[in-house]
């Protein structure tokens, strides 16, 4: 049976972006399949009483440095978005809609959105900027707007978010390997270990 790693994510989280840059290779190395679980982080925060680390100034300053260190270690571009935090409701509905209707294009959609948010620092909360970004990536902005307004898409995003909270998720990124939960892009080593268990000799 192929191992799977569930990835609960919201594109508005910079640490989720960093995890996304590493997870596909990690999964491939382990012969595992990624199960993409788009959720709405703001709703998770509200349901669990959590909040973004940047709401604590000292922690926010440290986190910016830590994310830059990880980006350098991973060899990936990263720039804190000057428009952070951005309301990601439309973006996450777009992710769910693509996943439901054109799953083969989810990777391209996420690549375009993550690049715009965490490499180019664009304000995807601005409808015009979002439309231009989608168009550049080969997506029809009008079709994407229709997807975001689709009741089935809205319901699926809500269901993913409620499932996340029910399973103990309190932030993003969160990973599940079986019943084991791992939180944070800096816990990918544990995800790797969970996907490649070492046979142990009984004492």
PDB file of C-alpha atoms in Angstrom:
ATOM      1  CA  UNK A   1       0.000   0.000   0.000  1.00  0.00           C
ATOM      2  CA  UNK A   2       1.353   3.430  -0.947  1.00  0.00           C
ATOM      3  CA  UNK A   3       2.002   5.720   1.989  1.00  0.00           C
ATOM      4  CA  UNK A   4       0.160   9.035   2.010  1.00  0.00           C
ATOM      5  CA  UNK A   5       0.744  12.389   3.654  1.00  0.00           C
ATOM      6  CA  UNK A   6      -2.211  14.718   4.083  1.00  0.00           C
ATOM      7  CA  UNK A   7      -1.317  18.376   3.694  1.00  0.00           C
ATOM      8  CA  UNK A   8      -3.726  20.834   5.309  1.00  0.00           C
ATOM      9  CA  UNK A   9      -2.811  24.255   3.966  1.00  0.00           C
ATOM     10  CA  UNK A  10      -3.754  27.847   3.293  1.00  0.00           C
ATOM     11  CA  UNK A  11      -1.746  29.811   0.716  1.00  0.00           C
ATOM     12  CA  UNK A  12      -1.797  32.896   2.955  1.00  0.00           C
ATOM     13  CA  UNK A  13       0.685  31.274   5.340  1.00  0.00           C
ATOM     14  CA  UNK A  14       4.354  31.922   4.517  1.00  0.00           C
ATOM     15  CA  UNK A  15       5.461  28.790   6.346  1.00  0.00           C
ATOM     16  CA  UNK A  16       3.000  26.824   4.242  1.00  0.00           C
ATOM     17  CA  UNK A  17       4.751  28.179   1.162  1.00  0.00           C
ATOM     18  CA  UNK A  18       8.086  26.957   2.515  1.00  0.00           C
ATOM     19  CA  UNK A  19       6.610  23.516   3.238  1.00  0.00           C
ATOM     20  CA  UNK A  20       5.113  23.395  -0.257  1.00  0.00           C
ATOM     21  CA  UNK A  21       8.543  23.948  -1.816  1.00  0.00           C
ATOM     22  CA  UNK A  22       9.856  20.825  -0.081  1.00  0.00           C
ATOM     23  CA  UNK A  23       6.943  18.419   0.279  1.00  0.00           C
ATOM     24  CA  UNK A  24       6.705  17.068  -3.307  1.00  0.00           C
ATOM     25  CA  UNK A  25      10.357  15.952  -3.331  1.00  0.00           C
ATOM     26  CA  UNK A  26      10.062  14.535   0.168  1.00  0.00           C
ATOM     27  CA  UNK A  27       7.000  12.529  -0.843  1.00  0.00           C
ATOM     28  CA  UNK A  28       8.685  11.316  -4.022  1.00  0.00           C
ATOM     29  CA  UNK A  29      11.777  10.229  -2.076  1.00  0.00           C
ATOM     30  CA  UNK A  30       9.552   8.218   0.259  1.00  0.00           C
ATOM     31  CA  UNK A  31       7.355   6.797  -2.487  1.00  0.00           C
ATOM     32  CA  UNK A  32       4.391   8.561  -0.894  1.00  0.00           C
ATOM     33  CA  UNK A  33       1.350  10.325  -2.293  1.00  0.00           C
ATOM     34  CA  UNK A  34       0.312  13.818  -1.177  1.00  0.00           C
ATOM     35  CA  UNK A  35      -3.347  14.302  -0.311  1.00  0.00           C
ATOM     36  CA  UNK A  36      -4.024  18.011  -0.725  1.00  0.00           C
ATOM     37  CA  UNK A  37      -6.386  19.455   1.928  1.00  0.00           C
ATOM     38  CA  UNK A  38      -7.140  23.137   1.246  1.00  0.00           C
ATOM     39  CA  UNK A  39      -8.626  24.831   4.310  1.00  0.00           C
ATOM     40  CA  UNK A  40      -9.369  28.349   5.494  1.00  0.00           C
ATOM     41  CA  UNK A  41      -6.794  29.275   8.115  1.00  0.00           C
ATOM     42  CA  UNK A  42      -8.749  32.238   9.474  1.00  0.00           C
ATOM     43  CA  UNK A  43     -11.666  29.955  10.283  1.00  0.00           C
ATOM     44  CA  UNK A  44      -9.310  27.461  11.934  1.00  0.00           C
ATOM     45  CA  UNK A  45      -7.865  30.249  14.091  1.00  0.00           C
ATOM     46  CA  UNK A  46     -11.354  31.353  15.084  1.00  0.00           C
ATOM     47  CA  UNK A  47     -12.481  27.829  15.938  1.00  0.00           C
ATOM     48  CA  UNK A  48      -9.400  27.010  18.000  1.00  0.00           C
ATOM     49  CA  UNK A  49      -8.638  30.365  19.617  1.00  0.00           C
ATOM     50  CA  UNK A  50      -5.293  30.517  17.827  1.00  0.00           C
ATOM     51  CA  UNK A  51      -3.792  33.528  16.047  1.00  0.00           C
ATOM     52  CA  UNK A  52      -0.968  34.321  13.657  1.00  0.00           C
ATOM     53  CA  UNK A  53       2.455  34.436  15.363  1.00  0.00           C
ATOM     54  CA  UNK A  54       2.989  37.930  13.962  1.00  0.00           C
ATOM     55  CA  UNK A  55       0.373  39.224  16.398  1.00  0.00           C
ATOM     56  CA  UNK A  56       3.113  38.900  19.036  1.00  0.00           C
ATOM     57  CA  UNK A  57       5.724  41.492  17.906  1.00  0.00           C
ATOM     58  CA  UNK A  58       8.793  39.768  19.314  1.00  0.00           C
ATOM     59  CA  UNK A  59       7.725  36.391  17.942  1.00  0.00           C
ATOM     60  CA  UNK A  60       6.896  37.958  14.599  1.00  0.00           C
ATOM     61  CA  UNK A  61      10.373  39.504  14.294  1.00  0.00           C
ATOM     62  CA  UNK A  62      12.003  36.181  15.150  1.00  0.00           C
ATOM     63  CA  UNK A  63       9.780  34.289  12.750  1.00  0.00           C
ATOM     64  CA  UNK A  64      10.722  36.534   9.833  1.00  0.00           C
ATOM     65  CA  UNK A  65      14.380  35.733  10.454  1.00  0.00           C
ATOM     66  CA  UNK A  66      13.662  32.033  10.863  1.00  0.00           C
ATOM     67  CA  UNK A  67      11.707  31.841   7.608  1.00  0.00           C
ATOM     68  CA  UNK A  68      14.541  33.589   5.783  1.00  0.00           C
ATOM     69  CA  UNK A  69      17.008  31.073   7.220  1.00  0.00           C
ATOM     70  CA  UNK A  70      14.878  28.153   6.053  1.00  0.00           C
ATOM     71  CA  UNK A  71      14.413  29.633   2.587  1.00  0.00           C
ATOM     72  CA  UNK A  72      18.198  29.960   2.304  1.00  0.00           C
ATOM     73  CA  UNK A  73      18.680  26.392   3.511  1.00  0.00           C
ATOM     74  CA  UNK A  74      16.109  25.120   1.003  1.00  0.00           C
ATOM     75  CA  UNK A  75      17.532  27.241  -1.802  1.00  0.00           C
ATOM     76  CA  UNK A  76      14.178  28.815  -2.632  1.00  0.00           C
ATOM     77  CA  UNK A  77      13.150  32.454  -3.113  1.00  0.00           C
ATOM     78  CA  UNK A  78      11.203  34.075  -0.314  1.00  0.00           C
ATOM     79  CA  UNK A  79      10.086  37.613   0.507  1.00  0.00           C
ATOM     80  CA  UNK A  80       7.602  38.517   3.214  1.00  0.00           C
ATOM     81  CA  UNK A  81       4.524  39.921   1.530  1.00  0.00           C
ATOM     82  CA  UNK A  82       4.119  43.617   2.389  1.00  0.00           C
ATOM     83  CA  UNK A  83       0.329  43.212   2.191  1.00  0.00           C
ATOM     84  CA  UNK A  84       0.224  40.423   4.789  1.00  0.00           C
ATOM     85  CA  UNK A  85      -2.221  39.308   6.053  1.00  0.00           C
ATOM     86  CA  UNK A  86      -4.306  38.801   2.928  1.00  0.00           C
ATOM     87  CA  UNK A  87      -7.856  37.483   3.009  1.00  0.00           C
ATOM     88  CA  UNK A  88      -7.486  34.124   1.261  1.00  0.00           C
ATOM     89  CA  UNK A  89     -11.142  33.114   1.010  1.00  0.00           C
ATOM     90  CA  UNK A  90     -11.267  33.546  -2.778  1.00  0.00           C
ATOM     91  CA  UNK A  91      -7.832  31.978  -3.231  1.00  0.00           C
ATOM     92  CA  UNK A  92      -8.701  28.905  -1.198  1.00  0.00           C
ATOM     93  CA  UNK A  93     -12.052  28.504  -2.910  1.00  0.00           C
ATOM     94  CA  UNK A  94     -10.086  28.630  -6.140  1.00  0.00           C
ATOM     95  CA  UNK A  95      -7.805  25.849  -4.906  1.00  0.00           C
ATOM     96  CA  UNK A  96     -10.774  23.689  -3.933  1.00  0.00           C
ATOM     97  CA  UNK A  97     -12.562  24.427  -7.199  1.00  0.00           C
ATOM     98  CA  UNK A  98      -9.562  23.459  -9.302  1.00  0.00           C
ATOM     99  CA  UNK A  99      -9.062  20.348  -7.188  1.00  0.00           C
ATOM    100  CA  UNK A 100     -12.696  19.353  -7.754  1.00  0.00           C
ATOM    101  CA  UNK A 101     -13.031  20.204 -11.442  1.00  0.00           C
ATOM    102  CA  UNK A 102      -9.506  20.130 -12.940  1.00  0.00           C
ATOM    103  CA  UNK A 103      -7.286  18.285 -10.439  1.00  0.00           C
ATOM    104  CA  UNK A 104      -4.391  17.999 -12.881  1.00  0.00           C
ATOM    105  CA  UNK A 105      -4.083  21.807 -12.791  1.00  0.00           C
ATOM    106  CA  UNK A 106      -3.927  22.192  -9.012  1.00  0.00           C
ATOM    107  CA  UNK A 107      -0.135  22.189  -9.069  1.00  0.00           C
ATOM    108  CA  UNK A 108      -0.008  25.005 -11.619  1.00  0.00           C
ATOM    109  CA  UNK A 109      -2.564  27.013  -9.653  1.00  0.00           C
ATOM    110  CA  UNK A 110      -0.670  26.685  -6.384  1.00  0.00           C
ATOM    111  CA  UNK A 111       2.624  27.493  -8.078  1.00  0.00           C
ATOM    112  CA  UNK A 112       1.192  30.723  -9.501  1.00  0.00           C
ATOM    113  CA  UNK A 113      -0.421  31.805  -6.240  1.00  0.00           C
ATOM    114  CA  UNK A 114       2.522  30.936  -3.984  1.00  0.00           C
ATOM    115  CA  UNK A 115       4.952  32.688  -6.342  1.00  0.00           C
ATOM    116  CA  UNK A 116       2.801  35.804  -6.448  1.00  0.00           C
ATOM    117  CA  UNK A 117       2.392  35.926  -2.672  1.00  0.00           C
ATOM    118  CA  UNK A 118       5.780  34.846  -1.337  1.00  0.00           C
ATOM    119  CA  UNK A 119       8.246  35.658  -4.101  1.00  0.00           C
ATOM    120  CA  UNK A 120       6.794  38.722  -5.838  1.00  0.00           C
ATOM    121  CA  UNK A 121       4.924  40.218  -2.886  1.00  0.00           C
ATOM    122  CA  UNK A 122       1.720  40.856  -4.819  1.00  0.00           C
ATOM    123  CA  UNK A 123      -1.557  41.804  -3.200  1.00  0.00           C
ATOM    124  CA  UNK A 124      -3.818  38.982  -4.307  1.00  0.00           C
ATOM    125  CA  UNK A 125      -6.568  40.488  -2.192  1.00  0.00           C
ATOM    126  CA  UNK A 126      -6.919  43.041  -5.002  1.00  0.00           C
ATOM    127  CA  UNK A 127      -9.268  41.530  -7.622  1.00  0.00           C
ATOM    128  CA  UNK A 128      -7.406  43.184 -10.495  1.00  0.00           C
ATOM    129  CA  UNK A 129      -4.033  41.873  -9.335  1.00  0.00           C
ATOM    130  CA  UNK A 130      -5.493  38.414  -8.806  1.00  0.00           C
ATOM    131  CA  UNK A 131      -7.064  38.416 -12.268  1.00  0.00           C
ATOM    132  CA  UNK A 132      -3.765  39.422 -13.873  1.00  0.00           C
ATOM    133  CA  UNK A 133      -1.873  36.760 -11.913  1.00  0.00           C
ATOM    134  CA  UNK A 134      -4.314  34.035 -12.927  1.00  0.00           C
ATOM    135  CA  UNK A 135      -4.281  35.128 -16.535  1.00  0.00           C
ATOM    136  CA  UNK A 136      -0.464  35.044 -16.619  1.00  0.00           C
ATOM    137  CA  UNK A 137      -0.593  31.471 -15.350  1.00  0.00           C
ATOM    138  CA  UNK A 138      -3.055  30.380 -18.025  1.00  0.00           C
ATOM    139  CA  UNK A 139      -6.243  30.483 -15.974  1.00  0.00           C
ATOM    140  CA  UNK A 140      -9.390  32.293 -17.058  1.00  0.00           C
ATOM    141  CA  UNK A 141     -10.127  34.867 -14.316  1.00  0.00           C
ATOM    142  CA  UNK A 142     -13.850  34.839 -15.053  1.00  0.00           C
ATOM    143  CA  UNK A 143     -14.003  31.054 -14.852  1.00  0.00           C
ATOM    144  CA  UNK A 144     -12.048  31.122 -11.588  1.00  0.00           C
ATOM    145  CA  UNK A 145     -14.418  33.728 -10.147  1.00  0.00           C
ATOM    146  CA  UNK A 146     -17.319  31.479 -11.068  1.00  0.00           C
ATOM    147  CA  UNK A 147     -15.627  28.541  -9.345  1.00  0.00           C
ATOM    148  CA  UNK A 148     -15.131  30.593  -6.184  1.00  0.00           C
ATOM    149  CA  UNK A 149     -18.853  31.401  -6.183  1.00  0.00           C
ATOM    150  CA  UNK A 150     -19.956  27.800  -6.772  1.00  0.00           C
ATOM    151  CA  UNK A 151     -21.991  26.514  -3.776  1.00  0.00           C
ATOM    152  CA  UNK A 152     -20.400  23.058  -4.058  1.00  0.00           C
ATOM    153  CA  UNK A 153     -16.932  24.587  -3.892  1.00  0.00           C
ATOM    154  CA  UNK A 154     -17.882  26.720  -0.889  1.00  0.00           C
ATOM    155  CA  UNK A 155     -19.293  23.672   0.874  1.00  0.00           C
ATOM    156  CA  UNK A 156     -16.185  21.587   0.172  1.00  0.00           C
ATOM    157  CA  UNK A 157     -13.854  24.246   1.589  1.00  0.00           C
ATOM    158  CA  UNK A 158     -16.031  24.475   4.680  1.00  0.00           C
ATOM    159  CA  UNK A 159     -15.990  20.693   5.032  1.00  0.00           C
ATOM    160  CA  UNK A 160     -12.187  20.560   4.740  1.00  0.00           C
ATOM    161  CA  UNK A 161     -11.868  23.280   7.371  1.00  0.00           C
ATOM    162  CA  UNK A 162     -14.284  21.609   9.770  1.00  0.00           C
ATOM    163  CA  UNK A 163     -12.500  18.289   9.284  1.00  0.00           C
ATOM    164  CA  UNK A 164      -9.185  19.940  10.069  1.00  0.00           C
ATOM    165  CA  UNK A 165     -10.480  21.392  13.324  1.00  0.00           C
ATOM    166  CA  UNK A 166     -12.128  18.088  14.300  1.00  0.00           C
ATOM    167  CA  UNK A 167      -8.807  16.303  13.829  1.00  0.00           C
ATOM    168  CA  UNK A 168      -6.892  18.737  16.012  1.00  0.00           C
ATOM    169  CA  UNK A 169      -5.481  21.172  13.450  1.00  0.00           C
ATOM    170  CA  UNK A 170      -4.838  24.645  14.866  1.00  0.00           C
ATOM    171  CA  UNK A 171      -2.611  26.201  12.198  1.00  0.00           C
ATOM    172  CA  UNK A 172      -0.880  25.758   8.870  1.00  0.00           C
ATOM    173  CA  UNK A 173       0.901  23.884   7.530  1.00  0.00           C
ATOM    174  CA  UNK A 174      -0.293  20.684   9.187  1.00  0.00           C
ATOM    175  CA  UNK A 175       0.527  17.178   8.008  1.00  0.00           C
ATOM    176  CA  UNK A 176      -0.998  13.810   8.807  1.00  0.00           C
ATOM    177  CA  UNK A 177       0.659  10.478   8.223  1.00  0.00           C
ATOM    178  CA  UNK A 178      -2.019   8.067   9.326  1.00  0.00           C
ATOM    179  CA  UNK A 179      -3.208   9.367  12.687  1.00  0.00           C
ATOM    180  CA  UNK A 180       0.082  11.113  13.480  1.00  0.00           C
ATOM    181  CA  UNK A 181      -0.134  14.912  13.175  1.00  0.00           C
ATOM    182  CA  UNK A 182       2.827  17.210  12.549  1.00  0.00           C
ATOM    183  CA  UNK A 183       2.589  21.011  12.603  1.00  0.00           C
ATOM    184  CA  UNK A 184       4.953  23.458  10.938  1.00  0.00           C
ATOM    185  CA  UNK A 185       7.290  23.417   7.970  1.00  0.00           C
ATOM    186  CA  UNK A 186      10.174  22.822  10.365  1.00  0.00           C
ATOM    187  CA  UNK A 187       8.731  19.382  11.209  1.00  0.00           C
ATOM    188  CA  UNK A 188       9.246  17.889   7.768  1.00  0.00           C
ATOM    189  CA  UNK A 189      11.987  15.606   9.117  1.00  0.00           C
ATOM    190  CA  UNK A 190       9.372  13.966  11.326  1.00  0.00           C
ATOM    191  CA  UNK A 191       7.049  13.624   8.337  1.00  0.00           C
ATOM    192  CA  UNK A 192       9.849  11.893   6.444  1.00  0.00           C
ATOM    193  CA  UNK A 193      10.473   9.528   9.352  1.00  0.00           C
ATOM    194  CA  UNK A 194       6.779   8.695   9.591  1.00  0.00           C
ATOM    195  CA  UNK A 195       6.683   7.884   5.882  1.00  0.00           C
ATOM    196  CA  UNK A 196       9.757   5.647   6.069  1.00  0.00           C
ATOM    197  CA  UNK A 197       9.466   3.706   9.335  1.00  0.00           C
ATOM    198  CA  UNK A 198      12.563   1.770  10.308  1.00  0.00           C
ATOM    199  CA  UNK A 199      12.056  -1.872  11.216  1.00  0.00           C
ATOM    200  CA  UNK A 200      12.863  -2.315  14.864  1.00  0.00           C
ATOM    201  CA  UNK A 201      14.184  -5.503  16.466  1.00  0.00           C
ATOM    202  CA  UNK A 202      12.273  -6.312  19.640  1.00  0.00           C
ATOM    203  CA  UNK A 203      14.414  -6.147  22.784  1.00  0.00           C
TER     204      UNK A 203
END
